[in-house]
mmCIF file of C-alpha atoms in Angstrom:
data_model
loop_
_atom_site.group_PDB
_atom_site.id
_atom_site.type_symbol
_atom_site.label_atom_id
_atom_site.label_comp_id
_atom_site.label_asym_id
_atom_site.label_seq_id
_atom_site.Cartn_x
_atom_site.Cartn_y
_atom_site.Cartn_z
ATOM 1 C CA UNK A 312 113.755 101.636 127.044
ATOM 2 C CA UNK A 313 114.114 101.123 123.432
ATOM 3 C CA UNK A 314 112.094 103.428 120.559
ATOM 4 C CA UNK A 315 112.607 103.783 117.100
ATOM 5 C CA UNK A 316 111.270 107.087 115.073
ATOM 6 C CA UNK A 317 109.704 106.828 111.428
ATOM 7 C CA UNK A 318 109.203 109.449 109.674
ATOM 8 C CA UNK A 319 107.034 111.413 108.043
ATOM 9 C CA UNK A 320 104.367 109.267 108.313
ATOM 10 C CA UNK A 321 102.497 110.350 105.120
ATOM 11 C CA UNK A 322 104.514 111.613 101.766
ATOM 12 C CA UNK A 323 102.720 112.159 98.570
ATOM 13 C CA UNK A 324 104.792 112.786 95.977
ATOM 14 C CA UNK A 325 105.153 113.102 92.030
ATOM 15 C CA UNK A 326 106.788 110.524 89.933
ATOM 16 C CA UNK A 327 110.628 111.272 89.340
ATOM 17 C CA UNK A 328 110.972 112.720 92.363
ATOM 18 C CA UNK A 329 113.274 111.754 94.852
ATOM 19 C CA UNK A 330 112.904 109.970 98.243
ATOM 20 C CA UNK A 331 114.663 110.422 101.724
ATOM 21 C CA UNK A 332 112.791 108.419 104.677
ATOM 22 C CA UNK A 333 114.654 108.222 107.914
ATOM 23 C CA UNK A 334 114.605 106.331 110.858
ATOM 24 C CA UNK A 335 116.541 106.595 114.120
ATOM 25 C CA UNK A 336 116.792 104.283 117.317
ATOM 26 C CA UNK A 337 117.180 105.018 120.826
ATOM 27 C CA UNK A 338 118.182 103.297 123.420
ATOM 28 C CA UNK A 339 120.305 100.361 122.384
ATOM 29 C CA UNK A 340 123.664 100.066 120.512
ATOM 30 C CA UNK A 341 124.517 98.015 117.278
ATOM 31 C CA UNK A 342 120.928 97.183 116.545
ATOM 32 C CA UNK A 343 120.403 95.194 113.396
ATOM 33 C CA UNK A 344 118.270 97.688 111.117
ATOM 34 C CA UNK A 345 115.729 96.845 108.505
ATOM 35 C CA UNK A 346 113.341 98.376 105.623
ATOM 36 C CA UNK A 347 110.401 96.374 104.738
ATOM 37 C CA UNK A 348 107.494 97.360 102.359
ATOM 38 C CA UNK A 349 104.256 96.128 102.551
ATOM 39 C CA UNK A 350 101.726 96.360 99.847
ATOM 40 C CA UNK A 351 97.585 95.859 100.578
ATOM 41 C CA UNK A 352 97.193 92.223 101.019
ATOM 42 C CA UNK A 353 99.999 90.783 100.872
ATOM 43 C CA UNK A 354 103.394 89.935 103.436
ATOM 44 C CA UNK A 355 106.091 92.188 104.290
ATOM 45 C CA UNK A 356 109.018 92.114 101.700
ATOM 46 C CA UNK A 357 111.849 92.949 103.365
ATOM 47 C CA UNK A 358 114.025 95.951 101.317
ATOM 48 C CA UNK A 359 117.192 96.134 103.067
ATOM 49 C CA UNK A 360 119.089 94.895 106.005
ATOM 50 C CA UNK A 361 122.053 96.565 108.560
ATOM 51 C CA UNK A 362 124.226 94.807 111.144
ATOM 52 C CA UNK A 363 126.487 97.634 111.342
ATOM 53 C CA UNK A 364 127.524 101.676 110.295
ATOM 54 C CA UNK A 365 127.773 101.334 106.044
ATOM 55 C CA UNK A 366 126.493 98.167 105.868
ATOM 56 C CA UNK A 367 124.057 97.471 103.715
ATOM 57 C CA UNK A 368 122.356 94.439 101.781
ATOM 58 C CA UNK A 369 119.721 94.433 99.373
ATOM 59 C CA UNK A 370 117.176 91.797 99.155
ATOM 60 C CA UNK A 371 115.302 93.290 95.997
ATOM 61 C CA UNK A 372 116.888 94.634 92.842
ATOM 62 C CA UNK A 373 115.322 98.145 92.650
ATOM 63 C CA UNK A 374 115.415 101.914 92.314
ATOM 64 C CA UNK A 375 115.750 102.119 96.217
ATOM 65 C CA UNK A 376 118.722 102.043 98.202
ATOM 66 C CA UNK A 377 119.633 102.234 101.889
ATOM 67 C CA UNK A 378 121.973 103.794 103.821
ATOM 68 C CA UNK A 379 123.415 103.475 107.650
ATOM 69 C CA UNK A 380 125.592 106.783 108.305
ATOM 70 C CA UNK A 381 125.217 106.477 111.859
ATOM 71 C CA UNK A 382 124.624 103.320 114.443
ATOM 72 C CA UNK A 383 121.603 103.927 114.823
ATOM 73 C CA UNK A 384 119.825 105.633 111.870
ATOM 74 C CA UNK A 385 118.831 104.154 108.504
ATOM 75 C CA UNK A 386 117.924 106.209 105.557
ATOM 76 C CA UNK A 387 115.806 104.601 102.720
ATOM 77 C CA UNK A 388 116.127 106.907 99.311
ATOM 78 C CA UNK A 389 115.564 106.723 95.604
ATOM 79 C CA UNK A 390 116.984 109.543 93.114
ATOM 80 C CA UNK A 391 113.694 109.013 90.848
ATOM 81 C CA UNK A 392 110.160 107.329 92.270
ATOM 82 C CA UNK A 393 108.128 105.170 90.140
ATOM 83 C CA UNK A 394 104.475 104.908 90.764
ATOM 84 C CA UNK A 395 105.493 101.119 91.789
ATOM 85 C CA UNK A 396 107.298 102.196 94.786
ATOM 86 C CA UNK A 397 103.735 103.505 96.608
ATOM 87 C CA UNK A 398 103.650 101.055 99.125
ATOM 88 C CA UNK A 399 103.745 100.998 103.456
ATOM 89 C CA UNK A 400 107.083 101.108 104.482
ATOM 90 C CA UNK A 401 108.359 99.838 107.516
ATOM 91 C CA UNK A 402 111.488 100.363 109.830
ATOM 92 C CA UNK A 403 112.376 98.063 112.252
ATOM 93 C CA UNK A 404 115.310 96.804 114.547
ATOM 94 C CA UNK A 405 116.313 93.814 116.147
ATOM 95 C CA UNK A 406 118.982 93.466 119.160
ATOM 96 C CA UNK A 407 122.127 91.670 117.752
ATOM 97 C CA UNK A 408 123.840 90.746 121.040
ATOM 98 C CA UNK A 409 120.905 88.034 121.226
ATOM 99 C CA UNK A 410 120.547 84.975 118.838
ATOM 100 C CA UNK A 411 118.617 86.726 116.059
ATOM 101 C CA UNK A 412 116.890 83.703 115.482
ATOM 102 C CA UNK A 413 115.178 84.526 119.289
ATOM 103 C CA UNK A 414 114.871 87.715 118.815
ATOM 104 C CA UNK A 415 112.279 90.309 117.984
ATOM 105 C CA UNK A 416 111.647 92.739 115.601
ATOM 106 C CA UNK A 417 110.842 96.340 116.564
ATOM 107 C CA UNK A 418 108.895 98.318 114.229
ATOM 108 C CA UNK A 419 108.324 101.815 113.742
ATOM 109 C CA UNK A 420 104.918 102.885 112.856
ATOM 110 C CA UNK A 421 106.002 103.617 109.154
ATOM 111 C CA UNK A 422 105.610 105.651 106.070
ATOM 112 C CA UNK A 423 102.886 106.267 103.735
ATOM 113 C CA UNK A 424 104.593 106.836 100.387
ATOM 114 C CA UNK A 425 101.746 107.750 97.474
ATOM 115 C CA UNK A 426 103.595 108.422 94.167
ATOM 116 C CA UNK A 427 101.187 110.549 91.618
ATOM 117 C CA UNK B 826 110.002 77.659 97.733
ATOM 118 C CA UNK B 827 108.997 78.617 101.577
ATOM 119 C CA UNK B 828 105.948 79.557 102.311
ATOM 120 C CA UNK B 829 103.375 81.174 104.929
ATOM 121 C CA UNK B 830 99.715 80.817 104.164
ATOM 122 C CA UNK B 831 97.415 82.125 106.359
ATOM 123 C CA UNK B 832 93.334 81.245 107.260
ATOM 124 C CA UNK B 833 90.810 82.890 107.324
ATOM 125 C CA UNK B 834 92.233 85.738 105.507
ATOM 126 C CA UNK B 835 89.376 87.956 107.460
ATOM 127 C CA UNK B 836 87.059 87.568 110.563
ATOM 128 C CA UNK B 837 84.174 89.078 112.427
ATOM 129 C CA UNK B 838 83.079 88.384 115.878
ATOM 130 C CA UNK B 839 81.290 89.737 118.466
ATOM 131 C CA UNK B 840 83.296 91.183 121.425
ATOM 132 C CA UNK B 841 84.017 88.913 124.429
ATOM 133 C CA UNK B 842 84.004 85.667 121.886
ATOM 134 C CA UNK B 843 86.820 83.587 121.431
ATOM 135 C CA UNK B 844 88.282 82.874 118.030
ATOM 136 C CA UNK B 845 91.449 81.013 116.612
ATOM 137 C CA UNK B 846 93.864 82.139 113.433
ATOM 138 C CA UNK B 847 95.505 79.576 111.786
ATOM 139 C CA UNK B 848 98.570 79.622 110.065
ATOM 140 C CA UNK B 849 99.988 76.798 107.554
ATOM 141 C CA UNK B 850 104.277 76.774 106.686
ATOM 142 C CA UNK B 851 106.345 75.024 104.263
ATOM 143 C CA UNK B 852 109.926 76.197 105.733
ATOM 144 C CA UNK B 853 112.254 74.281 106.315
ATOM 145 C CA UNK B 854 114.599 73.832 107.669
ATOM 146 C CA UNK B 855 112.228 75.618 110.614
ATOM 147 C CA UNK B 856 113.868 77.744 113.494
ATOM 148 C CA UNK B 857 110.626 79.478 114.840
ATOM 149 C CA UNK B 858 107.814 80.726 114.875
ATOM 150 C CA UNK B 859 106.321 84.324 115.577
ATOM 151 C CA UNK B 860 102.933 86.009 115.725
ATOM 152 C CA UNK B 861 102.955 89.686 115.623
ATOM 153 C CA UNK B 862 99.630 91.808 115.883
ATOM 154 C CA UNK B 863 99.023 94.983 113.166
ATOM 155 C CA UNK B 864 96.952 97.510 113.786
ATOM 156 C CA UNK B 865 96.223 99.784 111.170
ATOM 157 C CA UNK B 866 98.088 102.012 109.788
ATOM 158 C CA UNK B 867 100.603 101.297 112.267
ATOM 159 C CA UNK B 868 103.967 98.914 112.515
ATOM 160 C CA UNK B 869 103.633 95.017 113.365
ATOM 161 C CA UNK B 870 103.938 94.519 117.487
ATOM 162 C CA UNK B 871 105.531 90.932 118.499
ATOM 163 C CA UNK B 872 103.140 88.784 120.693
ATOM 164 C CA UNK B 873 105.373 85.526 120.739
ATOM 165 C CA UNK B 874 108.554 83.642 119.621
ATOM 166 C CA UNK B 875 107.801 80.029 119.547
ATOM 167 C CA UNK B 876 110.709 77.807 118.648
ATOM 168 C CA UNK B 877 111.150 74.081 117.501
ATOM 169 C CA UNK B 878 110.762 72.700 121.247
ATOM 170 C CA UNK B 879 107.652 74.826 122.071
ATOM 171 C CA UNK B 880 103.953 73.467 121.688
ATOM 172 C CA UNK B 881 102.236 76.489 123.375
ATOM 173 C CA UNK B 882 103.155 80.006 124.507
ATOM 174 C CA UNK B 883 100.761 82.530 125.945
ATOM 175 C CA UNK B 884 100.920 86.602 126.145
ATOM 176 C CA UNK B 885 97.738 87.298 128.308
ATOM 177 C CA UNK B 886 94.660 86.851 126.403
ATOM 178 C CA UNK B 887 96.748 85.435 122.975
ATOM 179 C CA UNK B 888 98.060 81.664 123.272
ATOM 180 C CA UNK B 889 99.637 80.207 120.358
ATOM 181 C CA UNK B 890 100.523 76.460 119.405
ATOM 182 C CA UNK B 891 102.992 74.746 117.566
ATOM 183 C CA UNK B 892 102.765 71.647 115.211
ATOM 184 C CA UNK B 893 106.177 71.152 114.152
ATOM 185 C CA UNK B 894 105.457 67.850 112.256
ATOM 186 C CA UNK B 895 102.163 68.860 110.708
ATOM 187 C CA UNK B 896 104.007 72.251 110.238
ATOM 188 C CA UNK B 897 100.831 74.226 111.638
ATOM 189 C CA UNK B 898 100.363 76.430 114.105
ATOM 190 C CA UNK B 899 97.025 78.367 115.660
ATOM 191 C CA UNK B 900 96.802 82.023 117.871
ATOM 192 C CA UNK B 901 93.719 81.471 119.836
ATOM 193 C CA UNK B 902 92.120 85.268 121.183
ATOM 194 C CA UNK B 903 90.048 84.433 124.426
ATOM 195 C CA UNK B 904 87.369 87.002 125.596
ATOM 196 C CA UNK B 905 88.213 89.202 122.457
ATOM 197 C CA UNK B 906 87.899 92.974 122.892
ATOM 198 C CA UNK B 907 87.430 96.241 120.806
ATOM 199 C CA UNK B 908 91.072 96.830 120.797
ATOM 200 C CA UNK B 909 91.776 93.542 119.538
ATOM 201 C CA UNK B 910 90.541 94.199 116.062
ATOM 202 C CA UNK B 911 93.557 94.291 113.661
ATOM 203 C CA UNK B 912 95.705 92.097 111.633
ATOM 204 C CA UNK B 913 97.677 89.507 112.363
ATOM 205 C CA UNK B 914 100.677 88.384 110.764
ATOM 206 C CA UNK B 915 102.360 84.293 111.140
ATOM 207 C CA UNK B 916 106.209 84.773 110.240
ATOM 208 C CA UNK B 917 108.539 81.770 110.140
ATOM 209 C CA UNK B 918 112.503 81.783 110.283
ATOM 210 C CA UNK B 919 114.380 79.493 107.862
ATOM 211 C CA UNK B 920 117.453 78.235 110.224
ATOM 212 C CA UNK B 921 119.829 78.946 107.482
ATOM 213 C CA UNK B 922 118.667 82.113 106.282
ATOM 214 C CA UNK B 923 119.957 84.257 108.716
ATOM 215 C CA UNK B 924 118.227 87.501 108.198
ATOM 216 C CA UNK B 925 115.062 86.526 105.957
ATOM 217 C CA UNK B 926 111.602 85.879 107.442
ATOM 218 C CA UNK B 927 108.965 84.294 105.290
ATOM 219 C CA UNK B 928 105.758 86.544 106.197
ATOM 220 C CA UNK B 929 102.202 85.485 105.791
ATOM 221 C CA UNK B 930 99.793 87.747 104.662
ATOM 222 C CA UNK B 931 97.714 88.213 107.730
ATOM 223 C CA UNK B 932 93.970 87.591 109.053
ATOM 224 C CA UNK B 933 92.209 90.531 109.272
ATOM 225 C CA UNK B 934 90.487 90.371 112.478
ATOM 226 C CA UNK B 935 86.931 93.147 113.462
ATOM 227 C CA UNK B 936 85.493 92.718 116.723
ATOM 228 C CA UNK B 937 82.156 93.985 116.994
ATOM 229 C CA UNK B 938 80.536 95.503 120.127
#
């Protein structure tokens, strides 16, 4: 069966500091991967998206980016955090080899980033 | 602009009641419908996939409808329990946008004993 790993899954840290979240999958191949933050209140914004090993694409103009060194891990980082970036952040994956429009997404059970 | 607006934005009932979650969309054009279930602190877990063709899909005690003309659609909880306090998110999939899903923000649901 399929998992995917998140972690750590609480991170306080100053502003201007960098960021390295990770997230692997297990048990499928050429997943789709995703990062999506979710603030109090309101819907998931999705970050960045995957269909394959380098790349990336960027839905929001920010101080984040995302990279895919492997098939199935996904690395969300920032060289300098602004208090802005606090936020929930999700992983997820979804199974390209099915219509992605029928398909599910998988979610890790995410990040708690608190920038000070 | 697409949109996903979600009603009530929280709810309490008392255990073993039923209640319904409604969920309002402006995308278009449509290619389905999904409900996931948040609990907190945690990552969103699917409960259904409803496309253009389906009225009404169930996943044990959770059945959802579909509107496609009125562009509504409703998760009914039957015979809630403890565990089924948490949030729960409508998403809708623009056919042409691939990759993007327009979230709602999610009912907050408490069930009390």
């Amino acid at each position: 069966s399929q998992t995917i790993h998140q972690w750590p899954a609480t991170l306080v840290q100053p502003v201007g500091s960098p960021l390295s979240l990770e997230c692997t999958v297990e048990g499928t191949s050429n997943p789709n991967l995703y990062w999506y933050r979710q603030a109090a209140g309101r819907g998931l914004q999705l970050l960045f998206y995957s269909v394959g090993i380098g790349q990336i694409s960027s839905e929001v103009p920010q101080n984040l980016s995302a990279s895919r060194p492997q098939d199935r891990q996904f690395i969300l980082s920032s060289k300098k955090l602004l208090l802005s970036d606090s936020g929930f952040y999700l992983c997820a994956w979804a199974d390209t080899y099915r219509a992605f429009y029928n398909s599910p997404l998988h979610f890790g059970n995410g990040t708690r980033l608190t920038v000070t | 602009k697409n949109q996903v607006e979600q009603s009530p934005q929280s709810l309490i009932i008392l255990e073993g009641k039923n209640c319904t979650l409604q969920c309002n969309y402006t995308v278009s054009p449509f290619s389905n419908l999904r409900w996931y279930k948040q609990d907190t602190g945690r990552g969103p877990v699917s409960l259904t996939i409803m496309t253009f063709s389906e009225n009404t899909k169930s996943n044990g005690r959770y059945t959802a409808t579909l509107d496609a003309d009125t562009k509504q659609s409703s998760l009914h909880i039957t015979a809630s329990q403890l565990s089924d306090s948490a949030s729960y998110i409508c998403v809708v999939s623009a056919e042409d946008s691939n990759y993007q899903l327009i979230w709602g923000a999610g009912t907050k649901l408490i069930i009390k004993p």
